[in-house]
Tab-separated table of C-alpha atoms and ligand atoms in Angstrom:
chain	number	residue	atom	x	y	z
X	1	LEU	CA	100.575	108.780	128.910
X	2	ALA	CA	98.116	107.756	125.893
X	3	LEU	CA	97.864	108.830	122.154
X	4	LEU	CA	94.034	110.125	121.708
X	5	GLY	CA	95.624	110.403	117.770
X	6	PRO	CA	95.060	112.952	114.309
X	7	ALA	CA	92.666	115.936	115.643
X	8	PRO	CA	91.311	117.676	113.344
X	9	GLY	CA	92.474	121.153	113.525
X	10	ALA	CA	95.702	120.524	115.292
X	11	PRO	CA	98.914	122.941	115.328
X	12	SER	CA	102.269	121.691	113.437
X	13	CYS	CA	105.541	121.767	114.493
X	14	PRO	CA	108.683	121.372	111.328
X	15	HIS	CA	107.316	117.780	110.845
X	16	GLY	CA	103.226	118.046	110.277
X	17	PRO	CA	100.047	117.959	112.149
X	18	ALA	CA	100.679	118.147	115.920
X	19	LEU	CA	99.154	114.650	117.695
X	20	LEU	CA	96.985	114.943	120.800
X	21	PHE	CA	98.004	113.843	124.110
X	22	VAL	CA	96.748	113.166	127.622
X	23	LYS	CA	98.612	112.019	131.281
X	24	THR	CA	96.996	108.752	132.257
X	25	SER	CA	96.812	106.882	135.297
X	26	GLN	CA	95.231	103.920	135.949
X	27	GLY	CA	93.467	104.342	132.102
X	28	LYS	CA	91.744	107.141	132.911
X	29	GLU	CA	92.635	110.282	131.803
X	30	GLU	CA	94.341	113.100	133.978
X	31	GLY	CA	95.548	116.285	133.957
X	32	ARG	CA	95.471	118.497	130.250
X	33	ARG	CA	95.185	117.124	127.022
X	34	PHE	CA	98.085	118.018	124.445
X	35	TYR	CA	99.327	118.338	121.182
X	36	ALA	CA	102.889	117.158	120.330
X	37	CYS	CA	105.365	116.330	117.685
X	38	SER	CA	104.095	113.177	115.923
X	39	ALA	CA	107.613	112.176	114.922
X	40	CYS	CA	109.974	112.961	117.688
X	41	ARG	CA	110.250	111.469	120.485
X	42	ASP	CA	113.160	113.465	122.141
X	43	ARG	CA	111.853	116.406	122.680
X	44	LYS	CA	115.450	117.309	121.989
X	45	ASP	CA	114.844	116.414	118.326
X	46	CYS	CA	111.196	119.290	118.057
X	47	ASN	CA	110.308	120.525	121.002
X	48	PHE	CA	106.328	121.426	119.757
X	49	PHE	CA	104.625	121.840	123.113
X	50	GLN	CA	100.905	123.608	122.929
X	51	TRP	CA	97.824	122.702	125.518
X	52	GLU	CA	95.205	121.826	124.004
X	53	ASP	CA	92.365	124.225	125.281
X	54	GLU	CA	95.451	127.594	125.793
X	55	LYS	CA	94.978	130.453	122.998
X	56	VAL	CA	97.793	131.732	120.659
X	57	SER	CA	98.361	134.582	119.574
X	58	GLU	CA	98.751	135.907	116.452
X	59	THR	CA	102.379	137.328	117.026
X	60	ARG	CA	103.436	133.273	117.335
X	61	LEU	CA	101.531	131.427	115.026
X	62	ALA	CA	102.891	133.760	113.003
X	63	ALA	CA	107.123	132.622	114.655
X	64	ARG	CA	105.458	129.953	114.996
X	65	GLU	CA	105.240	129.421	110.796
X	66	GLU	CA	108.527	130.863	110.509
X	67	TYR	CA	110.733	128.380	112.274
X	68	ASN	CA	108.959	125.575	110.651
X	69	ARG	CA	109.792	127.384	107.270
X	70	ASN	CA	113.358	127.631	108.627
X	71	HIS	CA	113.341	124.021	109.905
X	72	GLN	CA	112.099	122.319	106.848
X	73	PRO	CA	115.644	120.857	104.498
X	74	SER	CA	118.417	123.372	103.148
X	75	PHE	CA	117.470	122.061	99.495
X	76	THR	CA	114.371	121.422	98.186
X	77	HIS	CA	113.874	117.845	96.837
X	78	ARG	CA	113.709	118.793	93.201
X	79	GLN	CA	117.245	120.893	93.969
X	80	ASN	CA	118.593	118.004	95.018
X	81	VAL	CA	117.272	116.052	91.941
X	82	ASP	CA	118.950	118.002	89.489
X	83	ARG	CA	121.832	117.574	92.041
X	84	TYR	CA	122.461	114.551	91.218
X	85	LYS	CA	121.932	114.992	88.071
X	86	ASN	CA	124.789	117.038	87.220
X	87	PHE	CA	126.785	115.215	90.206
X	88	VAL	CA	126.684	111.807	87.840
X	89	LEU	CA	127.811	114.141	84.827
X	90	LEU	CA	131.250	114.314	86.791
X	91	PRO	CA	133.927	112.144	86.655
X	92	LEU	CA	135.100	109.737	89.358
X	93	SER	CA	137.701	111.987	90.654
X	94	LYS	CA	135.178	114.980	91.169
X	95	ARG	CA	132.521	113.069	93.038
X	96	ARG	CA	132.731	113.614	96.503
X	97	PHE	CA	130.165	112.992	99.151
X	98	CYS	CA	130.745	114.599	102.972
X	99	GLN	CA	129.842	112.934	105.399
X	100	GLU	CA	129.231	114.948	107.577
X	101	CYS	CA	126.238	116.997	106.015
X	102	GLN	CA	125.635	113.447	104.453
X	103	GLN	CA	125.635	115.172	101.275
X	104	LEU	CA	126.754	115.221	97.917
X	105	LEU	CA	128.733	117.777	96.731
X	106	LEU	CA	129.007	120.095	93.691
X	107	PRO	CA	132.794	121.330	92.976
X	108	ALA	CA	131.416	124.851	94.120
X	109	GLU	CA	130.670	123.617	97.051
X	110	TRP	CA	133.524	121.619	97.749
X	111	GLU	CA	135.451	125.173	99.226
X	112	LYS	CA	132.099	125.792	102.296
X	113	HIS	CA	132.474	122.561	103.375
X	114	SER	CA	137.227	122.116	103.705
X	115	ASP	CA	137.067	121.420	107.220
X	116	HIS	CA	134.620	118.467	106.639
X	117	GLN	CA	135.449	114.314	106.945
X	118	PHE	CA	134.446	113.530	103.002
X	119	LEU	CA	134.148	110.712	100.637
X	120	CYS	CA	135.936	110.919	97.327
X	121	ASN	CA	135.018	108.617	93.871
X	122	ILE	CA	131.537	107.857	94.671
X	123	THR	CA	130.874	105.219	92.293
X	124	THR	CA	127.907	105.085	90.528
X	125	THR	CA	127.284	101.586	92.422
X	126	GLN	CA	127.652	103.817	96.102
X	127	LEU	CA	124.658	105.430	94.787
X	128	LYS	CA	122.248	102.627	93.908
X	129	SER	CA	123.120	102.401	97.526
X	130	PRO	CA	122.637	105.372	99.895
X	131	SER	CA	121.971	103.217	102.359
X	132	GLN	CA	125.720	101.897	103.005
X	133	LEU	CA	126.612	105.064	102.227
X	134	LEU	CA	124.709	107.522	104.697
X	135	TYR	CA	125.179	106.664	108.152
X	136	PRO	CA	121.959	105.114	110.020
X	137	LEU	CA	120.161	107.283	111.889
X	138	GLU	CA	120.281	105.472	115.094
X	139	ASN	CA	119.079	108.044	117.515
X	140	LYS	CA	116.525	105.614	119.717
X	141	LYS	CA	113.361	107.934	119.901
X	142	THR	CA	114.016	109.497	116.870
X	143	ASN	CA	114.691	107.238	113.592
X	144	ALA	CA	115.611	104.234	115.145
X	145	GLN	CA	117.024	103.558	111.921
X	146	TYR	CA	117.698	99.611	111.301
X	147	LEU	CA	118.692	98.815	108.422
X	148	PHE	CA	117.659	94.872	106.988
X	149	ALA	CA	120.281	92.132	106.820
X	150	ASP	CA	121.404	91.514	103.125
X	151	ARG	CA	120.097	87.759	103.633
X	152	SER	CA	116.625	89.429	105.375
X	153	CYS	CA	116.047	91.882	102.220
X	154	LYS	CA	116.716	89.227	99.795
X	155	PHE	CA	114.009	86.771	101.783
X	156	LEU	CA	111.595	89.534	101.814
X	157	LEU	CA	111.825	91.233	97.721
X	158	ASN	CA	112.009	86.841	96.500
X	159	LEU	CA	108.715	86.219	99.052
X	160	LEU	CA	106.771	89.225	97.319
X	161	ILE	CA	107.638	88.781	94.176
X	162	ASP	CA	106.958	84.688	94.688
X	163	LEU	CA	103.281	86.186	95.754
X	164	GLY	CA	103.041	87.666	92.180
X	165	PHE	CA	103.503	90.909	93.731
X	166	ARG	CA	104.968	93.731	91.236
X	167	ARG	CA	104.649	97.165	92.896
X	168	VAL	CA	106.053	97.937	96.864
X	169	LEU	CA	104.657	100.937	98.444
X	170	SER	CA	107.807	100.635	100.559
X	171	VAL	CA	107.687	102.425	104.437
X	172	GLY	CA	110.049	103.002	106.315
X	173	THR	CA	112.147	100.497	104.442
X	174	PRO	CA	115.383	102.174	101.830
X	175	ARG	CA	117.196	98.893	101.872
X	176	LEU	CA	114.582	97.529	100.637
X	177	HIS	CA	113.702	100.040	98.163
X	178	GLU	CA	117.498	100.040	97.099
X	179	MET	CA	117.082	96.371	96.606
X	180	ILE	CA	114.532	96.935	93.991
X	181	GLN	CA	115.087	100.058	92.738
X	182	SER	CA	119.429	98.638	92.049
X	183	LYS	CA	117.748	95.364	90.612
X	184	ALA	CA	115.694	97.201	87.847
X	185	SER	CA	118.088	99.854	86.888
X	186	GLN	CA	120.953	96.157	86.007
X	187	GLU	CA	118.007	94.166	85.010
X	188	GLU	CA	116.502	94.349	82.221
X	189	GLU	CA	113.426	91.019	82.588
X	190	PHE	CA	113.194	92.419	86.480
X	191	ASN	CA	109.911	94.490	87.298
X	192	VAL	CA	108.738	95.419	90.334
X	193	ARG	CA	108.654	98.554	91.089
X	194	SER	CA	109.526	100.847	94.535
X	195	LEU	CA	108.665	103.864	96.115
X	196	LEU	CA	109.539	104.834	99.291
X	197	LEU	CA	107.646	106.971	102.434
X	198	ASP	CA	110.877	107.804	104.620
X	199	ILE	CA	111.216	110.755	106.644
X	200	ASP	CA	115.370	110.796	106.297
X	201	PHE	CA	114.831	113.292	103.788
X	202	ARG	CA	118.254	112.600	102.357
X	203	TYR	CA	117.526	110.100	100.552
X	204	SER	CA	116.195	112.385	97.717
X	205	GLN	CA	119.222	113.121	97.060
X	206	PHE	CA	119.091	109.601	95.501
X	207	TYR	CA	115.973	109.334	94.376
X	208	THR	CA	113.398	111.077	91.882
X	209	GLU	CA	109.944	112.620	92.898
X	210	ASP	CA	107.845	109.249	91.215
X	211	GLU	CA	110.737	107.221	93.888
X	212	PHE	CA	110.727	109.136	96.533
X	213	CYS	CA	107.819	111.007	98.894
X	214	HIS	CA	109.210	112.408	102.208
X	215	TYR	CA	106.202	111.021	104.484
X	216	ASN	CA	105.692	110.959	107.757
X	217	MET	CA	103.666	108.112	109.290
X	218	PHE	CA	102.529	108.641	112.750
X	219	ASN	CA	100.612	111.214	110.899
X	220	HIS	CA	100.345	110.713	107.979
X	221	HIS	CA	101.917	114.412	106.430
X	222	PHE	CA	102.856	114.053	103.266
X	223	PHE	CA	105.947	116.867	102.864
X	224	GLY	CA	105.555	117.518	99.212
X	225	GLY	CA	101.710	118.725	99.618
X	226	GLU	CA	99.489	117.507	97.076
X	227	ALA	CA	101.829	117.267	94.587
X	228	ALA	CA	103.260	114.220	96.594
X	229	HIS	CA	99.969	113.172	97.291
X	230	GLU	CA	98.864	112.394	93.649
X	231	ILE	CA	102.615	110.763	93.320
X	232	CYS	CA	101.100	108.027	95.711
X	233	ARG	CA	97.991	107.752	94.890
X	234	LYS	CA	99.228	107.138	91.236
X	235	PHE	CA	101.806	104.443	91.908
X	236	LEU	CA	99.006	102.583	94.596
X	237	TYR	CA	96.825	102.011	91.000
X	238	GLU	CA	96.768	98.976	89.512
X	239	GLU	CA	97.961	98.983	86.225
X	240	ASN	CA	97.687	95.935	84.054
X	241	GLY	CA	96.814	94.240	86.866
X	242	GLU	CA	100.175	94.815	88.497
X	243	ARG	CA	99.206	93.719	92.143
X	244	VAL	CA	100.855	96.457	95.155
X	245	ILE	CA	101.633	95.348	98.605
X	246	MET	CA	103.015	98.411	100.985
X	247	VAL	CA	105.767	96.741	103.609
X	248	ALA	CA	106.138	98.990	105.801
X	249	ASP	CA	109.612	99.060	108.787
X	250	PRO	CA	108.438	101.583	111.197
X	251	PRO	CA	111.429	102.448	114.151
X	252	PHE	CA	109.562	100.024	116.939
X	253	GLY	CA	109.712	102.708	120.184
X	254	GLY	CA	105.504	103.223	120.823
X	255	LEU	CA	102.867	105.135	119.448
X	256	VAL	CA	101.515	101.486	117.627
X	257	GLU	CA	97.718	103.587	116.983
X	258	ALA	CA	99.299	106.734	115.155
X	259	LEU	CA	100.781	104.030	112.827
X	260	ALA	CA	98.119	101.599	112.483
X	261	SER	CA	96.136	105.656	111.802
X	262	SER	CA	97.606	106.585	109.041
X	263	PHE	CA	98.960	102.546	107.082
X	264	LYS	CA	94.986	103.042	107.236
X	265	LYS	CA	94.716	105.654	105.128
X	266	LEU	CA	96.976	104.533	102.929
X	267	MET	CA	95.246	101.155	102.933
X	268	ALA	CA	92.288	103.627	102.245
X	269	MET	CA	94.020	105.876	99.381
X	270	TRP	CA	94.937	102.506	97.308
X	271	ARG	CA	90.951	101.466	97.689
X	272	GLU	CA	90.121	104.790	96.439
X	273	THR	CA	91.899	104.777	93.213
X	274	GLU	CA	89.199	100.899	91.964
X	275	LYS	CA	86.445	102.743	91.548
X	276	GLU	CA	84.780	99.534	91.987
X	277	GLY	CA	86.052	99.825	95.835
X	278	HIS	CA	88.204	96.226	95.269
X	279	ASP	CA	85.109	94.904	96.471
X	280	ASN	CA	85.878	95.804	99.945
X	281	LYS	CA	88.763	94.137	99.764
X	282	GLU	CA	92.418	95.024	102.297
X	283	MET	CA	95.431	96.388	100.387
X	284	PRO	CA	98.173	93.355	101.353
X	285	MET	CA	100.783	94.693	103.351
X	286	PHE	CA	103.587	93.463	105.686
X	287	TRP	CA	104.122	94.995	108.725
X	288	ILE	CA	106.613	94.308	110.438
X	289	PHE	CA	107.584	94.811	114.284
X	290	PRO	CA	108.636	92.772	117.010
X	291	TYR	CA	106.419	89.894	118.333
X	292	PHE	CA	105.303	91.643	121.772
X	293	PHE	CA	103.594	93.955	120.462
X	294	GLU	CA	101.328	91.537	118.481
X	295	SER	CA	97.974	92.214	120.788
X	296	ARG	CA	98.574	96.279	120.012
X	297	ILE	CA	98.315	95.548	115.832
X	298	LEU	CA	95.519	92.838	116.022
X	299	ASP	CA	93.530	95.859	117.994
X	300	PHE	CA	93.648	97.472	115.243
X	301	PHE	CA	94.075	94.932	111.878
X	302	PRO	CA	91.956	92.047	113.359
X	303	SER	CA	93.069	90.648	109.876
X	304	PHE	CA	96.733	90.651	110.350
X	305	SER	CA	98.586	87.820	111.759
X	306	MET	CA	102.604	87.403	112.662
X	307	MET	CA	104.476	84.453	111.293
X	308	ASP	CA	107.143	83.052	113.011
X	309	TYR	CA	110.694	84.248	109.990
X	310	GLN	CA	112.295	86.644	112.517
X	311	VAL	CA	113.493	89.570	110.364
X	312	ASP	CA	117.718	89.963	111.183
X	313	TYR	CA	119.490	93.516	110.842
X	314	ASP	CA	123.049	94.345	110.153
X	315	ASN	CA	123.175	97.072	112.659
X	316	HIS	CA	120.859	96.032	115.387
X	317	ALA	CA	123.260	94.182	118.114
X	318	LEU	CA	120.307	92.405	119.627
X	319	TYR	CA	118.244	91.934	117.142
X	320	LYS	CA	121.673	90.178	114.992
X	321	HIS	CA	122.873	87.476	112.972
X	322	GLY	CA	125.934	86.387	115.114
X	323	LYS	CA	128.355	84.548	113.871
X	324	THR	CA	128.585	82.126	115.802
X	325	GLY	CA	125.212	81.075	116.730
X	326	ARG	CA	122.031	82.538	115.669
X	327	ARG	CA	121.274	85.684	118.308
X	328	GLN	CA	117.284	85.401	118.235
X	329	SER	CA	115.511	88.499	116.590
X	330	PRO	CA	111.855	89.631	118.191
X	331	VAL	CA	111.254	91.427	114.659
X	332	ARG	CA	108.101	89.763	113.035
X	333	ILE	CA	106.313	90.423	109.978
X	334	PHE	CA	102.365	91.260	110.376
X	335	THR	CA	100.813	90.941	107.019
X	336	ASN	CA	96.759	89.970	106.170
X	337	LEU	CA	97.604	87.433	103.438
X	338	THR	CA	96.616	83.843	103.846
X	339	PRO	CA	99.187	82.389	106.460
X	340	SER	CA	99.845	79.397	104.443
X	341	MET	CA	101.510	81.080	101.283
X	342	ILE	CA	104.177	83.269	103.403
X	343	VAL	CA	106.571	80.574	102.486
X	344	LEU	CA	109.679	79.902	105.228
X	345	PRO	CA	112.775	79.122	104.192
X	346	GLU	CA	113.282	75.430	105.382
X	347	GLU	CA	117.328	75.478	105.032
X	348	GLU	CA	117.009	78.534	108.192
X	349	GLY	CA	114.451	75.256	109.381
X	350	TYR	CA	110.791	76.534	109.364
X	351	ARG	CA	108.459	74.088	108.877
X	352	PHE	CA	105.060	73.142	107.856
X	353	CYS	CA	102.519	73.085	110.407
X	354	THR	CA	99.367	70.677	108.307
X	355	LEU	CA	97.269	71.811	111.540
X	356	CYS	CA	97.829	75.372	111.261
X	357	GLN	CA	98.276	76.104	107.534
X	358	ARG	CA	101.586	77.528	108.169
X	359	TYR	CA	105.162	77.699	108.678
X	360	VAL	CA	106.191	77.632	111.414
X	361	SER	CA	109.978	77.480	112.914
X	362	SER	CA	111.934	74.699	113.840
X	363	ASP	CA	111.559	74.976	118.051
X	364	ASN	CA	107.966	75.771	117.453
X	365	GLN	CA	105.874	72.335	118.591
X	366	HIS	CA	102.422	72.252	118.115
X	367	CYS	CA	100.296	71.899	121.381
X	368	GLU	CA	98.193	69.919	121.317
X	369	ILE	CA	95.646	71.799	124.166
X	370	CYS	CA	95.840	74.566	122.628
X	371	ASN	CA	95.176	73.481	119.630
X	372	SER	CA	98.225	75.742	118.108
X	373	CYS	CA	102.107	76.221	117.015
X	374	THR	CA	102.078	79.546	119.886
X	375	SER	CA	105.128	80.244	120.763
X	376	LYS	CA	106.074	83.678	119.572
X	377	ASP	CA	109.569	83.093	120.387
X	378	GLY	CA	111.247	80.785	118.709
X	379	ARG	CA	111.682	78.622	121.855
X	380	GLN	CA	109.691	76.169	122.852
X	381	TRP	CA	107.321	77.011	124.956
X	382	LYS	CA	105.147	74.732	127.451
X	383	HIS	CA	101.918	74.574	127.819
X	384	CYS	CA	100.598	75.114	131.757
X	385	VAL	CA	97.496	74.093	132.365
X	386	LEU	CA	96.800	76.002	134.906
X	387	CYS	CA	97.015	79.032	132.957
X	388	LYS	CA	95.415	77.152	130.166
X	389	LYS	CA	97.692	78.347	127.572
X	390	CYS	CA	101.504	77.552	126.259
X	391	VAL	CA	103.367	79.897	127.971
X	392	LYS	CA	108.506	80.543	127.791
X	393	PRO	CA	110.378	77.295	128.499
X	394	SER	CA	111.493	80.087	131.061
X	395	TRP	CA	108.511	80.186	133.662
X	396	PHE	CA	107.376	79.446	136.734
X	397	HIS	CA	103.802	78.956	137.820
X	398	CYS	CA	103.776	81.223	140.475
X	399	SER	CA	100.277	80.448	142.678
X	400	ASN	CA	101.066	84.327	144.347
X	401	CYS	CA	100.255	85.805	141.392
X	402	ASN	CA	98.546	83.207	139.567
X	403	CYS	CA	99.770	83.921	137.014
X	404	CYS	CA	102.974	81.809	135.350
X	405	THR	CA	105.751	84.769	135.375
X	406	LEU	CA	109.622	84.277	135.722
X	407	GLN	CA	110.777	82.976	138.638
X	408	LYS	CA	112.661	85.860	139.544
X	409	HIS	CA	109.887	88.531	140.728
X	410	SER	CA	108.636	90.701	143.099
X	411	CYS	CA	104.970	88.988	144.082
X	412	GLU	CA	103.358	92.450	144.415
X	413	LYS	CA	101.517	93.634	141.902
X	414	THR	CA	102.766	97.140	139.856
X	415	ASP	CA	99.890	98.929	138.454
X	416	VAL	CA	101.529	100.654	135.339
X	417	GLY	CA	101.985	98.698	131.849
X	418	CYS	CA	104.887	97.842	131.188
X	419	PHE	CA	106.719	100.162	128.514
X	420	VAL	CA	107.631	98.039	126.056
X	421	CYS	CA	104.884	95.118	125.691
X	422	GLY	CA	102.048	96.746	127.513
X	423	LYS	CA	101.230	94.426	130.170
X	424	ALA	CA	101.076	94.758	133.190
X	425	GLY	CA	102.491	93.572	136.737
X	426	HIS	CA	106.648	94.356	135.764
X	427	LYS	CA	108.930	97.544	135.058
X	428	ARG	CA	110.477	97.589	131.286
X	429	SER	CA	113.446	96.363	133.268
X	430	ALA	CA	111.954	93.618	133.656
X	431	CYS	CA	109.819	92.828	130.860
X	432	PRO	CA	109.503	89.094	129.625
X	433	SER	CA	109.332	89.770	126.072
X	434	LEU	CA	113.409	91.200	125.752
X	435	SER	CA	114.954	88.188	128.434
X	436	ARG	CA	117.303	86.073	126.866
X	437	SER	CA	119.341	84.458	128.410
H	501	SAH	N1	114.814	97.600	107.892
H	501	SAH	C1	114.116	99.189	107.180
H	501	SAH	C2	114.660	99.967	107.694
H	501	SAH	C3	113.994	99.834	109.847
H	501	SAH	S1	114.375	101.464	110.303
H	501	SAH	C4	115.349	98.637	106.191
H	501	SAH	O1	116.508	98.116	105.868
H	501	SAH	O2	114.702	99.579	105.004
H	501	SAH	C5	112.797	102.118	110.557
H	501	SAH	C6	112.676	103.032	108.686
H	501	SAH	O3	111.700	104.487	109.484
H	501	SAH	C7	114.261	104.860	108.791
H	501	SAH	O4	114.702	104.513	106.974
H	501	SAH	C8	113.434	105.731	109.031
H	501	SAH	O5	114.436	107.296	108.875
H	501	SAH	C9	112.158	106.484	108.735
H	501	SAH	N2	111.350	106.986	109.766
H	501	SAH	C10	111.909	107.161	111.419
H	501	SAH	N3	110.767	107.365	111.921
H	501	SAH	C11	109.713	107.940	110.763
H	501	SAH	C12	108.250	108.537	110.652
H	501	SAH	N4	108.061	109.542	111.442
H	501	SAH	N5	108.087	108.702	109.303
H	501	SAH	C13	108.418	107.732	108.530
H	501	SAH	N6	109.699	107.640	107.816
H	501	SAH	C14	109.858	107.398	109.384
H	502	ZN	ZN1	108.153	118.483	115.781
H	503	ZN	ZN1	100.849	73.833	114.595
H	504	ZN	ZN1	99.241	75.146	124.936
H	505	ZN	ZN1	104.240	85.837	141.834
């Protein structure tokens, strides 16, 4: 399956304009092109489908519009902001949160939710950390909500502050946004601001329109229309020299080209806020994504480089920092900032390589032949003279395949690229980037 990108005049589903796809075989387009939902890769979440050349009748169009209207959240953002204002006026004993509907309840609504599970005595602290109150939407294919471990979140925030940024466009990073918002409300001298862009509308219960935009990062769709666009544009305008950075942590399921296209549009929004056009500079950005997407990201953003820092998560079984020893997280920071400026914590073993002019993980050795610190996954890699590059420590050179690979592998070449890393030669189940012993 290949993405042909956002097409002008594309039909819409409840998640905004659909994306154009085509089936491919051996790199060639095969069959009819079709539109499908940009946000949901699971048909169960949104089953929008239309052939590119399909004639859609007026009746069907009208029905679709009605369907899209009916599939919007039951309260508007404005209504949720008003509800919140009323909620905080309630005494603690009357502050309830319905766990089934994931909604703050006003006393008049208790009745309707009487057979639902709810939490009582919602404190101001809880209201300031909605990512703890809401359950993470872990459904792999759509939201894939994996929340930063506190350590990683603090690291990111301190890094941004040390780099001199005062505004953060938080794209799919509710926990970073929340840390900024909550510090800003508690510490007087804390002067960083954040705007959250996320598809998870539950957050509209906790933030005003100036703090949260309901946004789809796969098609650059602002659900709040022009007004929301304008809020974002205003936020990106750097008043009083307050510099902005975009931090995005998208679901890892792929569609890198769709993400890249949206991020470029956000960067263009930033560029257009300055009359002088920011001297052709790029908006500073952190794109948080697994290391095995490095080449895909660099295809779209040649100015980016990958940092060695391993981003840890709370609710991700594989990627979290265990109590005993550490599991290696494959998630990294890709940035267009100068690598030497990204200072990684020495107490976690990162060190500065003067030859590479960047911080690297403790086991990442500088290879004299490659003239670079070559490890991608944090383990020490070894140089293969035949492949003329460094490879994973667990790999061996297979003379049959004429490349380095896992010792256990079938030598027949598979045509289709791997779903995870996109490389040919193996299937998803055998993807070396996921292997850990
Ligand atoms: N580590 C981050 C969360 C990353 S999980 C943190 O702790 O703050 C991915 C985030 O992207 C989730 O918040 C999810 O709601 C959001 N998301 C998923 N699909 C999206 C889409 N199509 N558009 C915008 N945001 C999306
Ligand atoms: Zn949809
Ligand atoms: Zn080096
Ligand atoms: Zn090497
Ligand atoms: Zn082989």
